C-alpha cells in the first residue's frame, strides 16, 4: 500500500475494485494508489499490464468484446472506468472502445449487480465553450470532436442506467491530469495526481451520488469550471497550478488569439482530428 496516499486515511472500503485502462497514464498513476482502498484490485487493459502484485488480478479485455467485459465485472463491488480512447482519433476506434465498450460495461454492471461506477469523462465534452466563460455541469454539452462526443454519449449512458437501473455513476470531466501542467492552458485545466486520487476516492465512497458530473481539476487560481453543484461528493482539491505559472508564461509569452486553440476551452482539440 502506498504510504503517501493523500485522499483519506488508509481504509479498505471494497472487496474488489475494477480499474479499466490500467496501463494508460492515469491507470498507472491510480494502480498503486487504489490498493489502499480494496482487498483485490482487478486491472484491465489491451496493453501490457506487467506483473501482478499479491492483491492484483490482471484481466486483459477489449472493451468491444461483450463477453470479455461481462467477465470483467464478475464479483466486482465498484468500477473505475478509465478504459477506451482518450484522445481525438478516427471514428472506428472511438466507436468500438468508447461507444460499444461503454455500453458493454454498463450492461455487464447491470447483469452483475454492480452499483457504482466512476466514469472518466473529459473536459472535451464541453470543449467548444470559450475561455472567457465559466460553465458548470448543468450547461449543455458542446463537444469539441468525436472523442468529446463519445464521452458525452458515455455520460448519457450513465444517466440512463441510473434512471432505469439505479446504477450510480460519477462522471469525471477530467481536465489535464499530469505530474505538472505542461502549457499555459493547463494553468486552468490541471489536475494533480494527488487530487486525481482524492477525486476518484471521493467519487467511490460518497454515500449517495446518483448520477453526478464533476470537473476534474485542482484548486487552480484561474479556471473555467464551476463545481459547486457537486459538493455532495466531498472532493476538496489541495493542489494548484499557480507555482508553475511564471515558468509557463515565460515559455509562452504571447497567445495567438487567431488560433482557436487559444480561444476555446478544449485547446488544440478543437482543431485536431478527422475533419481535415
Ligand atoms: C483529455 O481528455 C485527454 O485524455 C488528455 O490526454 C489531455 O489532453 C486532456 O484531455 C486535456 O484537455 O488536456
CSV table of C-alpha atoms and ligand atoms in Angstrom, one decimal:
chain,number,residue,atom,x,y,z
A,1,UNK,CA,0.0,0.0,0.0
A,2,UNK,CA,1.3,3.5,-0.8
A,3,UNK,CA,2.5,5.2,2.4
A,4,UNK,CA,1.8,8.7,0.9
A,5,UNK,CA,-1.8,8.1,-0.1
A,6,UNK,CA,-3.3,11.6,0.3
A,7,UNK,CA,-7.0,11.2,-0.2
A,8,UNK,CA,-8.2,9.5,3.0
A,9,UNK,CA,-6.5,7.7,5.9
A,10,UNK,CA,-5.9,4.2,4.5
A,11,UNK,CA,-9.1,2.3,4.7
A,12,UNK,CA,-10.3,-0.8,2.9
A,13,UNK,CA,-13.8,0.0,1.6
A,14,UNK,CA,-14.2,-2.6,-1.2
A,15,UNK,CA,-13.6,-6.3,-1.6
A,16,UNK,CA,-12.8,-6.0,-5.2
A,17,UNK,CA,-12.4,-2.9,-7.4
A,18,UNK,CA,-12.1,-3.0,-11.2
A,19,UNK,CA,-9.8,-0.5,-12.8
A,20,UNK,CA,-10.1,-0.4,-16.6
A,21,UNK,CA,-7.5,1.4,-18.7
A,22,UNK,CA,-5.0,0.3,-16.1
A,23,UNK,CA,-2.0,0.5,-18.5
A,24,UNK,CA,-2.7,4.1,-19.5
A,25,UNK,CA,-1.2,7.2,-18.0
A,26,UNK,CA,-3.8,7.7,-15.3
A,27,UNK,CA,-4.3,4.0,-14.9
A,28,UNK,CA,-0.6,3.6,-14.0
A,29,UNK,CA,-1.0,6.5,-11.6
A,30,UNK,CA,-4.1,5.1,-9.8
A,31,UNK,CA,-3.0,1.5,-9.8
A,32,UNK,CA,-0.7,1.7,-6.7
A,33,UNK,CA,-2.9,4.3,-5.0
A,34,UNK,CA,-6.2,2.3,-5.2
A,35,UNK,CA,-4.6,-0.6,-3.4
A,36,UNK,CA,-5.2,1.3,-0.2
A,37,UNK,CA,-9.0,1.1,-0.6
A,38,UNK,CA,-9.6,-2.5,-1.6
A,39,UNK,CA,-8.6,-6.1,-0.9
A,40,UNK,CA,-8.4,-7.1,-4.5
A,41,UNK,CA,-7.8,-4.8,-7.5
A,42,UNK,CA,-8.7,-6.2,-10.9
A,43,UNK,CA,-6.8,-4.5,-13.7
A,44,UNK,CA,-7.8,-4.5,-17.3
A,45,UNK,CA,-6.4,-3.0,-20.5
A,46,UNK,CA,-5.5,-4.1,-24.0
A,47,UNK,CA,-1.8,-3.0,-23.4
A,48,UNK,CA,0.6,-5.0,-21.2
A,49,UNK,CA,-0.1,-4.8,-17.5
A,50,UNK,CA,3.2,-6.1,-16.2
A,51,UNK,CA,3.5,-8.4,-13.2
A,52,UNK,CA,0.6,-8.7,-10.8
A,53,UNK,CA,1.2,-7.8,-7.2
A,54,UNK,CA,-0.3,-10.1,-4.5
A,55,UNK,CA,-3.5,-8.0,-4.2
A,56,UNK,CA,-3.9,-7.7,-8.0
A,57,UNK,CA,-5.7,-9.7,-10.7
A,58,UNK,CA,-4.8,-9.0,-14.3
A,59,UNK,CA,-7.6,-9.5,-16.8
A,60,UNK,CA,-6.9,-8.1,-20.3
A,61,UNK,CA,-10.1,-7.3,-22.3
A,62,UNK,CA,-11.1,-5.4,-25.4
A,63,UNK,CA,-14.0,-3.2,-24.5
A,64,UNK,CA,-15.8,-4.0,-27.7
A,65,UNK,CA,-15.8,-7.7,-26.7
A,66,UNK,CA,-19.1,-8.0,-24.7
A,67,UNK,CA,-18.2,-11.5,-23.3
A,68,UNK,CA,-14.8,-10.3,-22.0
A,69,UNK,CA,-16.4,-7.2,-20.5
A,70,UNK,CA,-19.1,-9.3,-18.9
A,71,UNK,CA,-16.4,-11.5,-17.2
A,72,UNK,CA,-14.6,-8.3,-16.0
A,73,UNK,CA,-17.5,-7.2,-13.9
A,74,UNK,CA,-18.0,-10.6,-12.2
A,75,UNK,CA,-17.5,-10.3,-8.4
A,76,UNK,CA,-16.7,-6.6,-8.5
A,77,UNK,CA,-18.0,-4.0,-6.0
A,78,UNK,CA,-17.3,-0.9,-8.0
A,79,UNK,CA,-15.6,0.2,-11.2
A,80,UNK,CA,-13.1,3.0,-12.1
A,81,UNK,CA,-13.6,3.1,-15.8
A,82,UNK,CA,-10.6,4.8,-17.5
A,83,UNK,CA,-10.5,2.4,-20.5
A,84,UNK,CA,-11.1,3.4,-24.1
A,85,UNK,CA,-9.8,6.0,-26.5
A,86,UNK,CA,-8.5,9.1,-24.6
A,87,UNK,CA,-7.6,11.5,-27.5
A,88,UNK,CA,-9.1,12.6,-30.8
A,89,UNK,CA,-9.0,9.7,-33.2
A,90,UNK,CA,-10.8,8.4,-36.2
A,91,UNK,CA,-14.4,7.2,-35.7
A,92,UNK,CA,-13.8,3.5,-35.9
A,93,UNK,CA,-11.7,3.0,-32.7
A,94,UNK,CA,-13.8,5.6,-30.9
A,95,UNK,CA,-17.0,3.7,-31.8
A,96,UNK,CA,-15.5,0.4,-30.7
A,97,UNK,CA,-14.0,1.4,-27.4
A,98,UNK,CA,-16.0,4.4,-26.2
A,99,UNK,CA,-19.4,3.7,-27.6
A,100,UNK,CA,-19.8,0.0,-27.8
A,101,UNK,CA,-17.4,-0.5,-24.9
A,102,UNK,CA,-19.2,1.8,-22.6
A,103,UNK,CA,-22.5,0.0,-23.4
A,104,UNK,CA,-21.0,-3.4,-22.7
A,105,UNK,CA,-19.6,-2.1,-19.4
A,106,UNK,CA,-23.0,-0.8,-18.2
A,107,UNK,CA,-24.8,-3.9,-19.4
A,108,UNK,CA,-22.3,-6.1,-17.5
A,109,UNK,CA,-22.7,-3.9,-14.4
A,110,UNK,CA,-26.5,-4.3,-14.6
A,111,UNK,CA,-26.2,-8.1,-15.0
A,112,UNK,CA,-23.7,-8.5,-12.2
A,113,UNK,CA,-25.5,-6.0,-9.8
A,114,UNK,CA,-22.6,-3.6,-9.7
A,115,UNK,CA,-23.9,-0.4,-8.2
A,116,UNK,CA,-21.2,2.3,-8.5
A,117,UNK,CA,-19.1,3.4,-11.5
A,118,UNK,CA,-16.6,6.2,-11.7
A,119,UNK,CA,-16.5,7.1,-15.3
A,120,UNK,CA,-13.6,9.0,-16.8
A,121,UNK,CA,-15.3,11.5,-18.9
A,122,UNK,CA,-13.4,14.6,-20.2
A,123,UNK,CA,-13.4,18.3,-20.4
A,124,UNK,CA,-13.8,17.8,-24.2
A,125,UNK,CA,-17.5,17.2,-23.7
A,126,UNK,CA,-17.7,21.0,-23.3
A,127,UNK,CA,-14.5,22.0,-25.2
A,128,UNK,CA,-16.3,24.5,-27.5
A,129,UNK,CA,-17.1,26.9,-24.7
A,130,UNK,CA,-14.8,29.9,-24.8
A,131,UNK,CA,-12.0,30.5,-22.4
A,132,UNK,CA,-13.8,33.7,-21.2
A,133,UNK,CA,-16.8,31.7,-20.0
A,134,UNK,CA,-17.2,29.9,-16.7
A,135,UNK,CA,-19.5,26.9,-17.0
A,136,UNK,CA,-21.0,24.2,-14.8
A,137,UNK,CA,-22.0,20.6,-15.5
A,138,UNK,CA,-25.6,22.0,-15.9
A,139,UNK,CA,-24.7,23.8,-19.1
A,140,UNK,CA,-25.4,22.0,-22.4
A,141,UNK,CA,-22.6,19.9,-23.8
A,142,UNK,CA,-20.5,21.3,-26.6
A,143,UNK,CA,-18.1,18.5,-27.7
A,144,UNK,CA,-15.0,19.6,-29.5
A,145,UNK,CA,-14.6,16.5,-31.6
A,146,UNK,CA,-15.5,12.8,-31.9
A,147,UNK,CA,-13.7,11.9,-28.7
A,148,UNK,CA,-15.7,14.5,-26.7
A,149,UNK,CA,-18.8,13.4,-28.4
A,150,UNK,CA,-18.2,9.8,-27.3
A,151,UNK,CA,-17.7,11.0,-23.7
A,152,UNK,CA,-21.0,12.8,-23.9
A,153,UNK,CA,-22.5,9.5,-25.0
A,154,UNK,CA,-20.9,7.8,-22.0
A,155,UNK,CA,-22.4,10.4,-19.7
A,156,UNK,CA,-25.9,9.9,-21.2
A,157,UNK,CA,-25.5,6.2,-21.0
A,158,UNK,CA,-24.7,6.6,-17.3
A,159,UNK,CA,-27.7,8.8,-16.8
A,160,UNK,CA,-29.9,6.1,-18.4
A,161,UNK,CA,-28.5,3.3,-16.3
A,162,UNK,CA,-29.1,5.3,-13.2
A,163,UNK,CA,-32.6,6.3,-14.0
A,164,UNK,CA,-33.6,2.9,-15.2
A,165,UNK,CA,-31.5,0.5,-13.2
A,166,UNK,CA,-30.2,2.5,-10.2
A,167,UNK,CA,-26.5,2.2,-11.1
A,168,UNK,CA,-24.8,5.2,-9.6
A,169,UNK,CA,-22.1,7.0,-11.7
A,170,UNK,CA,-19.9,9.9,-11.0
A,171,UNK,CA,-18.8,11.3,-14.4
A,172,UNK,CA,-15.4,13.0,-14.0
A,173,UNK,CA,-14.8,15.5,-16.7
A,174,UNK,CA,-11.1,15.4,-16.3
A,175,UNK,CA,-9.1,18.4,-17.2
A,176,UNK,CA,-5.4,17.8,-17.8
A,177,UNK,CA,-4.0,15.3,-15.3
A,178,UNK,CA,-0.3,15.1,-15.5
A,179,UNK,CA,2.6,15.3,-13.0
A,180,UNK,CA,2.8,19.0,-13.8
A,181,UNK,CA,0.9,21.4,-16.0
A,182,UNK,CA,2.6,21.5,-19.4
A,183,UNK,CA,1.4,24.7,-21.0
A,184,UNK,CA,-0.5,27.9,-20.3
A,185,UNK,CA,-3.9,26.3,-21.0
A,186,UNK,CA,-3.2,23.8,-18.2
A,187,UNK,CA,-2.8,26.6,-15.7
A,188,UNK,CA,-6.7,26.5,-15.9
A,189,UNK,CA,-7.2,22.7,-16.5
A,190,UNK,CA,-4.6,21.0,-14.4
A,191,UNK,CA,-5.5,18.1,-12.1
A,192,UNK,CA,-2.6,16.9,-10.0
A,193,UNK,CA,-2.1,13.2,-9.4
A,194,UNK,CA,-2.8,13.6,-5.7
A,195,UNK,CA,-6.0,15.5,-6.4
A,196,UNK,CA,-7.0,12.9,-9.0
A,197,UNK,CA,-6.7,10.3,-6.3
A,198,UNK,CA,-8.8,12.4,-3.9
A,199,UNK,CA,-11.4,12.9,-6.6
A,200,UNK,CA,-11.7,9.2,-7.5
A,201,UNK,CA,-11.8,8.1,-3.9
A,202,UNK,CA,-14.4,10.7,-3.0
A,203,UNK,CA,-16.5,9.5,-6.1
A,204,UNK,CA,-16.2,5.9,-5.0
A,205,UNK,CA,-17.0,6.5,-1.3
A,206,UNK,CA,-19.5,9.3,-1.1
A,207,UNK,CA,-22.6,7.8,0.4
A,208,UNK,CA,-25.1,8.9,-2.3
A,209,UNK,CA,-24.1,10.1,-5.8
A,210,UNK,CA,-26.9,9.1,-8.1
A,211,UNK,CA,-25.9,10.5,-11.4
A,212,UNK,CA,-23.3,13.2,-10.9
A,213,UNK,CA,-21.0,15.2,-13.1
A,214,UNK,CA,-17.9,17.0,-11.8
A,215,UNK,CA,-15.0,18.6,-13.5
A,216,UNK,CA,-11.6,17.1,-12.5
A,217,UNK,CA,-9.4,19.9,-11.7
A,218,UNK,CA,-7.1,21.1,-8.9
A,219,UNK,CA,-7.6,24.3,-6.9
A,220,UNK,CA,-6.2,26.5,-9.7
A,221,UNK,CA,-6.3,30.2,-9.5
A,222,UNK,CA,-7.7,30.6,-13.0
A,223,UNK,CA,-10.3,28.3,-14.4
A,224,UNK,CA,-13.5,27.8,-16.4
A,225,UNK,CA,-15.4,25.2,-14.5
A,226,UNK,CA,-17.7,25.7,-11.5
A,227,UNK,CA,-18.0,22.5,-9.4
A,228,UNK,CA,-20.2,23.9,-6.6
A,229,UNK,CA,-23.1,21.7,-7.7
A,230,UNK,CA,-21.0,18.6,-6.9
A,231,UNK,CA,-20.1,19.5,-3.4
A,232,UNK,CA,-22.0,16.4,-2.2
A,233,UNK,CA,-19.2,14.3,-3.5
A,234,UNK,CA,-16.9,15.8,-0.9
A,235,UNK,CA,-13.9,16.5,-3.2
A,236,UNK,CA,-11.6,19.1,-1.8
A,237,UNK,CA,-8.6,19.8,-4.2
A,238,UNK,CA,-5.4,20.6,-2.4
A,239,UNK,CA,-3.0,21.4,-5.2
A,240,UNK,CA,-2.8,24.4,-7.5
A,241,UNK,CA,-1.1,25.1,-10.9
A,242,UNK,CA,-0.1,28.6,-9.5
A,243,UNK,CA,3.6,27.6,-8.6
A,244,UNK,CA,4.1,26.7,-12.3
A,245,UNK,CA,2.6,30.0,-13.7
A,246,UNK,CA,5.7,32.1,-14.1
A,247,UNK,CA,7.7,29.5,-15.9
A,248,UNK,CA,4.8,28.6,-18.3
A,249,UNK,CA,4.0,32.2,-19.1
A,250,UNK,CA,7.7,32.9,-19.7
A,251,UNK,CA,7.8,29.9,-22.1
A,252,UNK,CA,4.7,31.2,-24.0
A,253,UNK,CA,4.8,35.0,-23.5
A,254,UNK,CA,2.2,35.7,-26.2
A,255,UNK,CA,-1.0,34.0,-27.2
A,256,UNK,CA,-2.2,33.9,-30.8
A,257,UNK,CA,-5.8,34.9,-30.4
A,258,UNK,CA,-6.4,34.0,-34.0
A,259,UNK,CA,-5.8,30.4,-33.1
A,260,UNK,CA,-8.9,28.6,-31.9
A,261,UNK,CA,-6.8,26.6,-29.5
A,262,UNK,CA,-6.2,29.8,-27.6
A,263,UNK,CA,-9.9,30.8,-27.6
A,264,UNK,CA,-11.7,27.6,-26.7
A,265,UNK,CA,-11.6,25.6,-23.5
A,266,UNK,CA,-10.7,22.4,-25.4
A,267,UNK,CA,-7.5,24.0,-26.6
A,268,UNK,CA,-5.9,22.2,-29.6
A,269,UNK,CA,-8.6,19.5,-29.5
A,270,UNK,CA,-10.9,22.0,-31.2
A,271,UNK,CA,-8.8,21.9,-34.4
A,272,UNK,CA,-7.5,18.3,-34.2
A,273,UNK,CA,-9.0,15.3,-35.8
A,274,UNK,CA,-10.7,13.6,-38.6
A,275,UNK,CA,-12.3,16.6,-40.4
A,276,UNK,CA,-9.2,17.6,-42.4
B,1,LIG,C1,-8.2,14.6,-22.4
B,1,LIG,O1,-9.3,14.2,-22.3
B,1,LIG,C2,-7.1,13.7,-22.7
B,1,LIG,O2,-7.4,12.4,-22.4
B,1,LIG,C3,-5.8,14.1,-22.1
B,1,LIG,O3,-4.7,13.5,-22.8
B,1,LIG,C4,-5.5,15.7,-22.2
B,1,LIG,O4,-5.1,16.0,-23.4
B,1,LIG,C5,-6.7,16.4,-21.7
B,1,LIG,O5,-7.9,16.0,-22.2
B,1,LIG,C6,-6.6,17.9,-21.8
B,1,LIG,O6,-7.6,18.5,-22.2
B,1,LIG,O7,-5.6,18.5,-21.6
